[in-house]
XYZ file of C-alpha atoms in Angstrom:
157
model
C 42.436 6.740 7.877
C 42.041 10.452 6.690
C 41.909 9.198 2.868
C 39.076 6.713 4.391
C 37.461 9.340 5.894
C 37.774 11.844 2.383
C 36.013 8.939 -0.024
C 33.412 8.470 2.938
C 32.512 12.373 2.964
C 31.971 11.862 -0.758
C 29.689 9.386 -0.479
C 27.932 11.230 2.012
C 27.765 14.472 0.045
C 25.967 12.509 -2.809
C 24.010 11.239 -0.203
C 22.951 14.623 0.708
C 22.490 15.950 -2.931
C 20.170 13.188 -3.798
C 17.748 14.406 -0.483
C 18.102 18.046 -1.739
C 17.794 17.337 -5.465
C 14.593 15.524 -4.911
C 16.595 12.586 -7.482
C 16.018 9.601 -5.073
C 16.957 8.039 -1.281
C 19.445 9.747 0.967
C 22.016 6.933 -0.190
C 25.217 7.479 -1.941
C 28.320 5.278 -2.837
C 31.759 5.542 -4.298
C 34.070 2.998 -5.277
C 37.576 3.393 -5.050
C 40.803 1.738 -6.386
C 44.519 2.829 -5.812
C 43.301 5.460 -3.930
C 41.278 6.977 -6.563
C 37.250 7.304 -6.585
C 36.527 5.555 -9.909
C 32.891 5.636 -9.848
C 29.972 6.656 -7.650
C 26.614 6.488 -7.623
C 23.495 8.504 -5.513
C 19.742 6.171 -5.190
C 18.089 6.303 -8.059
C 15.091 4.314 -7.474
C 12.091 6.700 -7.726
C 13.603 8.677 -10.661
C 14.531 5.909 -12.948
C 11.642 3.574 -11.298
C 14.418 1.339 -11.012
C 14.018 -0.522 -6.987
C 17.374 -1.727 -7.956
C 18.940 1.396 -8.645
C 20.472 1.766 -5.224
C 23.229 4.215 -4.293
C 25.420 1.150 -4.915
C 24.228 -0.755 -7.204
C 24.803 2.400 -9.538
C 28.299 2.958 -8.604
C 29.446 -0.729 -9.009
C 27.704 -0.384 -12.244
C 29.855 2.268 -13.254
C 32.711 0.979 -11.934
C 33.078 -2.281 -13.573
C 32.089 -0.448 -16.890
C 35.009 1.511 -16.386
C 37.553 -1.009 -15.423
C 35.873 -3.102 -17.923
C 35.520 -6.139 -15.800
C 32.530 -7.519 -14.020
C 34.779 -7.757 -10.612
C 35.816 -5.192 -8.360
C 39.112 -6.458 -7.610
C 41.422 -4.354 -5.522
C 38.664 -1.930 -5.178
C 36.955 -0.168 -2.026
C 33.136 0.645 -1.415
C 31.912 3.133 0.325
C 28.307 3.476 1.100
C 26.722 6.073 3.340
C 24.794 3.456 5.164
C 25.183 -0.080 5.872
C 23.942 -2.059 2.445
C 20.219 -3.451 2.377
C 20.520 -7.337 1.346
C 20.606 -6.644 -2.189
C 23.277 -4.241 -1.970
C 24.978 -6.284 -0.043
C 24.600 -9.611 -2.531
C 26.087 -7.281 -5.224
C 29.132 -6.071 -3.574
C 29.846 -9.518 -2.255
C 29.346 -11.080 -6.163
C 31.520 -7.789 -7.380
C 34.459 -8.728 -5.118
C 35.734 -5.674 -3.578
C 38.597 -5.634 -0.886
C 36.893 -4.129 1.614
C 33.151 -2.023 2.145
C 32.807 0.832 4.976
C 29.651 2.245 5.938
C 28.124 5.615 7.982
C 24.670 5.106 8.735
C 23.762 1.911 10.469
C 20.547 -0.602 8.719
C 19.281 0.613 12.183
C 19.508 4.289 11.386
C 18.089 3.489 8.212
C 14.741 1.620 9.500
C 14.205 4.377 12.128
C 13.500 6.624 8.629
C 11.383 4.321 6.912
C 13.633 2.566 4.924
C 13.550 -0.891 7.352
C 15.107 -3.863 5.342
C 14.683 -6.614 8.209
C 11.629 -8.070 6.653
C 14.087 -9.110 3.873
C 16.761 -10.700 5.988
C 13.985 -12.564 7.935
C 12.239 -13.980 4.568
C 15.590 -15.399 3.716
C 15.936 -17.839 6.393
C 12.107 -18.773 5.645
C 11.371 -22.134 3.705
C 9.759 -20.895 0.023
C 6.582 -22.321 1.196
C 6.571 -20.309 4.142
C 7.479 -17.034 2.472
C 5.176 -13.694 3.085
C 5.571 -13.641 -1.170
C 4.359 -16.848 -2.705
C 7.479 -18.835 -4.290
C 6.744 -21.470 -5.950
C 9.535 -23.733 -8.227
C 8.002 -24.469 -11.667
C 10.202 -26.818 -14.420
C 12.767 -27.626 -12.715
C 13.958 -30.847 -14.987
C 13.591 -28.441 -18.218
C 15.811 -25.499 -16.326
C 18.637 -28.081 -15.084
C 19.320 -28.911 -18.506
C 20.298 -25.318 -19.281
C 23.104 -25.711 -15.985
C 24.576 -28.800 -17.840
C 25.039 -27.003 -20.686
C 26.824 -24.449 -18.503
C 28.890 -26.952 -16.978
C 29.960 -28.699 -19.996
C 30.628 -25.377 -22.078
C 33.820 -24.520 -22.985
C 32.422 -20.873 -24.435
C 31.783 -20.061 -20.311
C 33.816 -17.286 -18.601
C 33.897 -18.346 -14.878
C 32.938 -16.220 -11.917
């Protein structure tokens, strides 16, 4: 647990730079494999005007650039809070072993940075949605998923 706790007070240290750098959100993230940090990442939302340029986002990024691959396989994430949804989404579509977190989506909210509104909206019908979504050519986009299907140029994930 004290290598756990080592890759953790890295993430929180980037974290911390990013609030005294002025760079973006008090987030940061490290990924590890074979008990090695092999990427990291701090928030970089407000100065790339990226909103997906979270702390994690950024170091899965890196990370799969590095290991060349789009999965994290046998990798670790560590994230100084819990992930927001979309975080979350990308660390479950990168594959890691396992994800730890400091700060809980609680702690988070109670400094402005509240992502329940999100987690709500997702269990709401599209029509019912607080943003208007609305599906548009259907029959013309399914054609592109047969394609996909039937390809034999496709790498799976």
């Amino acid at each position: 647990m004290e290598k756990q706790k080592e890759f953790m007070r890295e993430a929180i240290r980037i974290s911390r730079e990013n609030v005294e750098s002025g760079k973006g959100g008090p987030f940061g993230a490290v990924v590890v494999k074979n008990g090695e940090i092999i990427a990291s990442g701090g928030n970089e939302v407000t100065s790339s005007n990226d909103p997906t340029a979270h702390a994690e986002v950024v170091a899965i990024r890196k990370a799969c650039t590095k290991l060349g691959t789009f999965q994290l396989d046998g990798c670790e994430i560590y994230c100084s809070c819990e992930p927001c949804p979309m975080c979350l989404g990308a660390i479950y579509w990168a594959r890691p072993a396992k994800i730890y977190f400091a700060n809980t989506k609680k702690d988070a909210a109670d400094i402005n940075f509240d992502d329940d509104f999100i987690y709500e909206e997702i269990a709401v019908p599209n029509e019912k949605r607080s943003l208007p979504t609305i599906q548009l050519l259907r029959d013309e986009a399914i054609e592109v998923f047969k394609k996909w299907s039937d390809s034999t140029l496709k790498t799976e994930y």
